[in-house]
Coordinates of C-alpha atoms and ligand atoms in Angstrom, one line a residue:
X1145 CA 0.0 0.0 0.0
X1146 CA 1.3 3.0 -0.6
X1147 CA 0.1 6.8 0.1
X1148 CA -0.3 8.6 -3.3
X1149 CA -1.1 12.5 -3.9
X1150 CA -4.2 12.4 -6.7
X1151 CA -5.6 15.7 -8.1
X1152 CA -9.3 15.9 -7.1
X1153 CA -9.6 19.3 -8.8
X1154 CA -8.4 22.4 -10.9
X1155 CA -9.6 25.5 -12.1
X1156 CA -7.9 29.1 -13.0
X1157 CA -8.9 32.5 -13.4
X1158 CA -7.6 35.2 -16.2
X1159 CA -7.9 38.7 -15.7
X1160 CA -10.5 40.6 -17.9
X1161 CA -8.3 42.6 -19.7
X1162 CA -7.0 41.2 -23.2
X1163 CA -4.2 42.6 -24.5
X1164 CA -3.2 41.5 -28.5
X1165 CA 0.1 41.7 -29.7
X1166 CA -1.0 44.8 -31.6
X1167 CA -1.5 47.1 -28.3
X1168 CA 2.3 47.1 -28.3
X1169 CA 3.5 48.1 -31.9
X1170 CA 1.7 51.8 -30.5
X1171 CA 4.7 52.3 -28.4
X1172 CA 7.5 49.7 -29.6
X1173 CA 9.5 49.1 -32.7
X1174 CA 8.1 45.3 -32.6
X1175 CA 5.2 43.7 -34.6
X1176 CA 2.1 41.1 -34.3
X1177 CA 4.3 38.7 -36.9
X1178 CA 7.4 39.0 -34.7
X1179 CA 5.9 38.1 -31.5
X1180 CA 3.6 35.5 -33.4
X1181 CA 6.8 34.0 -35.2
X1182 CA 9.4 33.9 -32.6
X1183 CA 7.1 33.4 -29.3
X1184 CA 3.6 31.5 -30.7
X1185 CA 1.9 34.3 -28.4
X1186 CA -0.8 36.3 -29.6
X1187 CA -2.8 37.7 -26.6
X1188 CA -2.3 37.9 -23.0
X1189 CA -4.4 38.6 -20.0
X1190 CA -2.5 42.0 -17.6
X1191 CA -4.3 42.7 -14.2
X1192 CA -6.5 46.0 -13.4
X1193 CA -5.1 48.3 -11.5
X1194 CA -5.0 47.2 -8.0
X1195 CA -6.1 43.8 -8.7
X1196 CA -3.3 41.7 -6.7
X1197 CA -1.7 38.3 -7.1
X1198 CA -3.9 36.5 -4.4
X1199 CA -7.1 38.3 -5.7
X1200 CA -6.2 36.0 -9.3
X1201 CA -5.2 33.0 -6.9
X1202 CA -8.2 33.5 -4.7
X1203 CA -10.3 33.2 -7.7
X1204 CA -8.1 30.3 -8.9
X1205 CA -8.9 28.4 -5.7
X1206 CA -12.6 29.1 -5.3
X1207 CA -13.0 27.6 -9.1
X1208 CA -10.5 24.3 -8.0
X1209 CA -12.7 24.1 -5.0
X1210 CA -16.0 23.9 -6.7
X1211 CA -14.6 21.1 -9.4
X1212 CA -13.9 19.1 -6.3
X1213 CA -16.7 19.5 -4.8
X1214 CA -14.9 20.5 -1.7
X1215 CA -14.8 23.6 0.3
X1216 CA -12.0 25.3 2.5
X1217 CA -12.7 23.4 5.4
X1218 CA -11.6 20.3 3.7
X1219 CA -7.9 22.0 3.3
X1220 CA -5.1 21.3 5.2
X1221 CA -2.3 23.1 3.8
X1222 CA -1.9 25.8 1.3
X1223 CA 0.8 26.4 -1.3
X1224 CA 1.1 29.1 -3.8
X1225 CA 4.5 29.0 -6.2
X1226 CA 4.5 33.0 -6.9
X1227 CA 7.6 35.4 -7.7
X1228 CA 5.1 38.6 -7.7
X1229 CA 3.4 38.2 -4.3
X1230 CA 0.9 41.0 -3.3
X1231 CA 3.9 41.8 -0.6
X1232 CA 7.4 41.2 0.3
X1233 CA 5.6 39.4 3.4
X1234 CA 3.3 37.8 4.6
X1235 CA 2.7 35.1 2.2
X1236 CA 0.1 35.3 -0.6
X1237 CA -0.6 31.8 0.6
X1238 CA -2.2 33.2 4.1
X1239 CA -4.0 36.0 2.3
X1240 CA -5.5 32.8 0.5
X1241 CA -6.3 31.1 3.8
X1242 CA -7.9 34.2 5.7
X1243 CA -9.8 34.8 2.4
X1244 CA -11.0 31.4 1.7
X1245 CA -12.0 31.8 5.8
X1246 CA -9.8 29.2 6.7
X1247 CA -8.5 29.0 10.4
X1248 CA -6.6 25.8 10.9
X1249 CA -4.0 24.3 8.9
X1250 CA -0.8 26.1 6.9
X1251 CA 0.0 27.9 4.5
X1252 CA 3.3 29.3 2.5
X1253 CA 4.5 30.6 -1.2
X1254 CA 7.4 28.8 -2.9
X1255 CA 9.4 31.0 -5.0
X1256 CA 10.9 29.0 -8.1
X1257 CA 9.8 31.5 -11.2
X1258 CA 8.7 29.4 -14.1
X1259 CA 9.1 26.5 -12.2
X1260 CA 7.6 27.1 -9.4
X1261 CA 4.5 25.0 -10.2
X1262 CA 6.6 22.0 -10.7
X1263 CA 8.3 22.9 -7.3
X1264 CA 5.1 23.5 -5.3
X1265 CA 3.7 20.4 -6.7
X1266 CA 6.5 17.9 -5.6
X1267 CA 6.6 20.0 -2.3
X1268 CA 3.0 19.2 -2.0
X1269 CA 3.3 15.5 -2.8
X1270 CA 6.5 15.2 -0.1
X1271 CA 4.0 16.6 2.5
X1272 CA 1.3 14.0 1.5
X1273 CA 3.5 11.4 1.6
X1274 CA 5.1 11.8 4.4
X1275 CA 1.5 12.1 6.1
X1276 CA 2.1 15.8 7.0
X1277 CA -1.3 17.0 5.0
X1278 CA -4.4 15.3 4.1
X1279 CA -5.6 17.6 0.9
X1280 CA -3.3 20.4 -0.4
X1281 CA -4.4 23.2 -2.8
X1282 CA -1.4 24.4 -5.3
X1283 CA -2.0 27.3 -6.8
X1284 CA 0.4 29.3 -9.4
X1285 CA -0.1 33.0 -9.6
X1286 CA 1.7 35.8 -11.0
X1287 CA 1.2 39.0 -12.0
X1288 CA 3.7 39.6 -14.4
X1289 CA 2.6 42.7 -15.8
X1290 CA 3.9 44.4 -12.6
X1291 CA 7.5 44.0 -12.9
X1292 CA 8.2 44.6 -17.1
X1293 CA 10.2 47.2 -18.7
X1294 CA 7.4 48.4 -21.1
X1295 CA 10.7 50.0 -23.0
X1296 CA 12.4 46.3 -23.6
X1297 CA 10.5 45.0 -26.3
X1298 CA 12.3 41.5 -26.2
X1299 CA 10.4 40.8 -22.8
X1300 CA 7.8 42.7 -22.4
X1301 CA 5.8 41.5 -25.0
X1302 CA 6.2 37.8 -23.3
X1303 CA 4.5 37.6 -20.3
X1304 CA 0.5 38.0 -19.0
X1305 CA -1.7 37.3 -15.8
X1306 CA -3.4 35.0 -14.3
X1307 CA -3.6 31.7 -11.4
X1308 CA -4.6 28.1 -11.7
X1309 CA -5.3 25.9 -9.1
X1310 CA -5.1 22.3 -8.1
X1311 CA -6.3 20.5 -5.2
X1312 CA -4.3 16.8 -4.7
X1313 CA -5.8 14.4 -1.8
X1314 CA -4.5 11.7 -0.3
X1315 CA -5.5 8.2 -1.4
X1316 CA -3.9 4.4 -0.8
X1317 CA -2.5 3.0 -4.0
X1318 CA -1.0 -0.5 -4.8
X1319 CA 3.0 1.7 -5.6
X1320 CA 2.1 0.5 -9.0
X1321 CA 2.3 3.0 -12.2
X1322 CA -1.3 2.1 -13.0
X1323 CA -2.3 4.7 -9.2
X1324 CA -4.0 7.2 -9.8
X1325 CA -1.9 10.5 -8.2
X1326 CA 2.0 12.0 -8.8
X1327 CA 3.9 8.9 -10.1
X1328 CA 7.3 10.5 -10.2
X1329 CA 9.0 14.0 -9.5
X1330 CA 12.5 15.2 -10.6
X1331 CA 14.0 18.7 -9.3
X1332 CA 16.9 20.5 -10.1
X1333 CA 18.9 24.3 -9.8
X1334 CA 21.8 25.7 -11.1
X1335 CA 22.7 29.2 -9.4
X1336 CA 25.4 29.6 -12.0
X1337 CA 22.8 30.5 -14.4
X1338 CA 21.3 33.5 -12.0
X1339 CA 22.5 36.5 -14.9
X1340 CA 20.4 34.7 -17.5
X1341 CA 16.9 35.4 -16.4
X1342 CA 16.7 37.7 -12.8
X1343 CA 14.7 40.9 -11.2
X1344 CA 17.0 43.8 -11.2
X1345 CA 15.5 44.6 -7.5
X1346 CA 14.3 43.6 -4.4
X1347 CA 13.9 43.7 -0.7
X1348 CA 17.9 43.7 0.7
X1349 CA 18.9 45.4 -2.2
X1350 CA 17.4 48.1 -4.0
X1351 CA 14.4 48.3 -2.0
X1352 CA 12.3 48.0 -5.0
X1353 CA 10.5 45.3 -6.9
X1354 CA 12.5 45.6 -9.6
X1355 CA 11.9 44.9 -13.7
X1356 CA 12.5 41.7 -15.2
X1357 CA 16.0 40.9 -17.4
X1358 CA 16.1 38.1 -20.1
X1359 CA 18.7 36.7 -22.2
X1360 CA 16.3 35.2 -24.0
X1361 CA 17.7 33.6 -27.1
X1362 CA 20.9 32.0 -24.3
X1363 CA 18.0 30.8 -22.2
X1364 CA 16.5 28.9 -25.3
X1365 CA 19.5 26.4 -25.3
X1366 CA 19.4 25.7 -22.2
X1367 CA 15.3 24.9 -22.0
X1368 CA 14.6 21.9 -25.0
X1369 CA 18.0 20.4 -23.5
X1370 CA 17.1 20.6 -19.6
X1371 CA 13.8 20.5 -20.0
X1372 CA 14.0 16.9 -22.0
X1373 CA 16.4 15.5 -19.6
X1374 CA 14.2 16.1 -16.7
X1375 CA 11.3 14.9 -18.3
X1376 CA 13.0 12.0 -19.0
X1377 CA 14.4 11.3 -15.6
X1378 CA 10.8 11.7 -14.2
X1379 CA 9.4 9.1 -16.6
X1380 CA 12.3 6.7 -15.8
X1381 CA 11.4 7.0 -12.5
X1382 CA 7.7 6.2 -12.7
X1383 CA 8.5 3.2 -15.3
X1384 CA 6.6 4.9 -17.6
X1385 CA 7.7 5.2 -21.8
X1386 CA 7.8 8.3 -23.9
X1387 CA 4.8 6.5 -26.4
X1388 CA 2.8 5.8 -22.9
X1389 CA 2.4 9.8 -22.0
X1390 CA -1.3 11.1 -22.7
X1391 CA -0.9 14.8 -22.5
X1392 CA 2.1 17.1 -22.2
X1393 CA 1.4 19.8 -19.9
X1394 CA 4.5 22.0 -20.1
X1395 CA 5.0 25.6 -19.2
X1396 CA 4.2 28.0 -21.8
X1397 CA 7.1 30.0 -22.4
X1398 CA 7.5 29.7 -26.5
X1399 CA 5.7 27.6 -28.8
X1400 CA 9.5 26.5 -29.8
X1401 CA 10.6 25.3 -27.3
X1402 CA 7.4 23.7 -26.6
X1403 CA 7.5 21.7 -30.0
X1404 CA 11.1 21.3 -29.3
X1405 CA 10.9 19.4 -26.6
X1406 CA 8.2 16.8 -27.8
X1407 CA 9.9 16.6 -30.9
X1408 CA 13.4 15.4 -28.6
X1409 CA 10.6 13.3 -26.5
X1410 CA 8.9 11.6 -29.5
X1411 CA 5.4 12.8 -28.4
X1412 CA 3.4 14.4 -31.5
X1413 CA 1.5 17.9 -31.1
X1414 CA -1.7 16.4 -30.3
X1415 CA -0.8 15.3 -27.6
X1416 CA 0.8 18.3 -26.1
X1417 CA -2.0 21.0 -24.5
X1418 CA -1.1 24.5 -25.7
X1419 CA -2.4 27.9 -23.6
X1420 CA 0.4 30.1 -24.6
X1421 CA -1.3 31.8 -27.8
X1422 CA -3.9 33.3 -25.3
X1423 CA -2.1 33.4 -21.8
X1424 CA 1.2 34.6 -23.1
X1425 CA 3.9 33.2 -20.4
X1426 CA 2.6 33.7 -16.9
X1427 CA 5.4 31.9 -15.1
X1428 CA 4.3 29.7 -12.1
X1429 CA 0.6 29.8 -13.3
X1430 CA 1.2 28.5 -16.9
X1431 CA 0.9 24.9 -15.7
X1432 CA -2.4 25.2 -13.6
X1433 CA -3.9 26.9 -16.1
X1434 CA -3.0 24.8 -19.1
X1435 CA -4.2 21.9 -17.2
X1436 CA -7.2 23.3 -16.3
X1437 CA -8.2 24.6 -19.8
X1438 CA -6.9 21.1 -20.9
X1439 CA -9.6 19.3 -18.2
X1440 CA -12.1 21.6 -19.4
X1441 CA -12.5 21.0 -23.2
X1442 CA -12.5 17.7 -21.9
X1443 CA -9.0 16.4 -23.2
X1444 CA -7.2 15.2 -20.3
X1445 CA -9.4 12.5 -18.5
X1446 CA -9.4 10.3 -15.8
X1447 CA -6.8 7.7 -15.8
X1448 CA -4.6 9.8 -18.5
X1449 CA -0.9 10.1 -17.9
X1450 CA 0.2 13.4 -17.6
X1451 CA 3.8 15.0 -17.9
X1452 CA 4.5 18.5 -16.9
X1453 CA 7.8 20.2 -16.7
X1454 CA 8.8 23.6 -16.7
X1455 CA 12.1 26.2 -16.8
X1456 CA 12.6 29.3 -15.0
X1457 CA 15.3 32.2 -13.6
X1458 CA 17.5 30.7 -11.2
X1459 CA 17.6 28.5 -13.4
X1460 CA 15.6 26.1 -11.7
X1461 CA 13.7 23.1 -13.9
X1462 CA 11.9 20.0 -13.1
X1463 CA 8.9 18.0 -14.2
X1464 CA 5.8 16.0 -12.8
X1465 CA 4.3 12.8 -13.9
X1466 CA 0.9 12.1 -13.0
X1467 CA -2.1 10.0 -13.8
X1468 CA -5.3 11.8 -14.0
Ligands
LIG1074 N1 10.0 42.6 -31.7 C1 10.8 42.7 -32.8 N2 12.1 42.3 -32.7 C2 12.5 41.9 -31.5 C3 11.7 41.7 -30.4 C4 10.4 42.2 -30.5 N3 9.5 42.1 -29.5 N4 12.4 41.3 -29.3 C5 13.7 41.0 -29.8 N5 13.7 41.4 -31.1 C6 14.9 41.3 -32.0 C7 16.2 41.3 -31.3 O1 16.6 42.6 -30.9 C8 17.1 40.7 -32.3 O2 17.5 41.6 -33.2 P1 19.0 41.7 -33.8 O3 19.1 40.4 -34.5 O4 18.9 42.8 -34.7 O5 19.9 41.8 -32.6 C9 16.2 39.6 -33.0 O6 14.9 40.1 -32.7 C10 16.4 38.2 -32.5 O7 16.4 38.2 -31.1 P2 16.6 36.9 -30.3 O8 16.6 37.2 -28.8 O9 17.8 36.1 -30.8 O10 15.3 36.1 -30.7 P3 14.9 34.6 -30.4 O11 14.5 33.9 -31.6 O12 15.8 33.9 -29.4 O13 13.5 34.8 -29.6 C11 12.7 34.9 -27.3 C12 13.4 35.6 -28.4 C13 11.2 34.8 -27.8 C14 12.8 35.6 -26.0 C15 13.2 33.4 -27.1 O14 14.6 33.5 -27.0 C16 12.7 32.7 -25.9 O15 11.6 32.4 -25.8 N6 13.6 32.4 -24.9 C17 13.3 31.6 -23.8 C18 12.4 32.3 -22.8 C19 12.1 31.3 -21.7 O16 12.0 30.1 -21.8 N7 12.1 31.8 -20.5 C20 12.0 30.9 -19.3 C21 10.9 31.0 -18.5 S1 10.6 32.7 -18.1 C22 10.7 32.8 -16.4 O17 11.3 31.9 -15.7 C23 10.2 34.0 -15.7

């Protein structure tokens, strides 16, 4: 017997605002083909004006909840993989709690950019494993239209909104690959990286939040090859073959490197759910939501296998496998 983390629900929320690659060609020497091209973006969700991080992962929660048919008081822990929390401190992860009325149990934020999904998640799984939680909800959210130089086209023009949520229960499975829950996890950092992808502020420094700095085009080596070795590792580690995997789930930086790394993997397009033409990349929240708008149209189902992985500053990279 052995204790397994199995998703009982998901949802996301997106902000209201659209904006279409042509908003930024008013006030950048860039273009609706370029960003089409080069990124596969072509709309992304920005926050209103004082709509916060843990409003989206409030909403993100609440719409997780209801597909579970659960409410907070079934909730044990909270974790929310952010890198643009509401504040320096607390946690967006409390704010959650109080706001979902919640008064028993824990919650925290994990900071591991793009990949902090994939971190929270594992993180998640270690505490349900290990008996420390019951029923965790994950949430990504960001609000990455905060912290973008609106005069750097090459990264501006990359990133939206939004949250996704997922809630994983525990459940007793036989240790076998055919459980239902997180089959295998793979993690992984390398500080030497830091100047590749980083915040040119913060708390201990400047004082300020800082605006986000991409090498973009360095950055793109680095993710088809990490990001297929990672996803391979996890797989290995759940006994499970490329030709087995139902649904890609992977963040959604660049259509690229998405198609890259299925190509390297030898899982067709099909088979690979896709959010970044509307959602733009919205770091820790690309995951949650792609699954969620994959669950919704009805794609991934019960019993599927599902393989996420994901890239971000640090660098930090790792990947999921799950069955539905
Ligand atoms: N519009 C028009 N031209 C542009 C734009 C733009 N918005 N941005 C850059 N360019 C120009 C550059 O200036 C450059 O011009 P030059 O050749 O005259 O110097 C040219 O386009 C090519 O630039 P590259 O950076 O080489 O373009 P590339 O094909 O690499 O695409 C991109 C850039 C989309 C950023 C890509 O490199 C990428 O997606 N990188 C990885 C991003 C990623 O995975 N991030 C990780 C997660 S993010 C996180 O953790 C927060």
């Amino acid at each position: 017997m052995t204790r397994r983390a199995v998703a009982l629900g998901v949802g996301h929320y997106l902000p209201e605002r659209v904006v279409e690659n042509a908003w930024f060609e008013d006030f950048l020497d860039t273009s609706d083909e370029w960003i089409r091209t080069r990124s596969g973006i072509e709309r992304r969700h920005f926050a209103a004006e004082g709509e916060t991080t843990s409003d989206l992962a409030l909403r993100a929660a609440q719409a997780a909840l209801d597909d579970a048919g659960l409410t907070a008081d079934d909730i044990d822990c909270i974790l929310v993989a952010t890198s643009t929390p509401d504040l320096t401190f607390p946690s967006v992860g409390t704010m959650v709690q109080s706001r979902l009325g919640m008064t028993r149990g824990f919650a925290f934020d994990v900071q591991a950019v793009c990949a902090g999904f994939v971190y929270a998640l594992c993180n998640a799984n270690a505490l349900i494993v290990a008996g420390q939680a019951e029923r965790v909800l994950v949430i990504g959210a960001e609000t990455f239209s905060r912290i973008m130089d609106w005069e750097d086209r090459s990264t501006c023009v990359l990133f939206g909104d939004g949250a996704g949520a997922l809630i994983l229960g525990a459940e007793t499975g036989r240790g076998t690959k055919e459980d239902r829950g997180i089959l295998a996890t793979d993690l992984n950092s390398d500080g030497r990286y830091r100047d590749m992808l980083f915040v040119d502020g913060g708390v201990s420094t400047t004082g300020t939040a800082g605006k986000l700095r991409m090498q973009g085009n360095q950055l793109f080596r680095q993710a088809v090859e990490k990001l297929t070795s990672t996803a391979e590792t996890s797989l290995e580690k759940a006994g499970i073959l490329g030709s087995e995997v139902d649904w890609i789930v992977p963040h959604q930086a660049n259509i690229r490197i998405i198609q890259g790394t299925a190509r390297k993997m030898g899982v067709p397009m099909n088979r690979v759910i896709l959010t970044v033409q509307d959602h733009g990349n919205t770091s820790a929240a690309s995951i949650p939501l792609a699954l969620s708008v994959g669950v919704a149209e009805e794609r991934i189902k019960r019993g599927d296998i599902v393989l996420s992985e994901a890239i971000g500053g640090g660098l930090a990279w790792g990947s999921v496998v799950l069955r539905w």
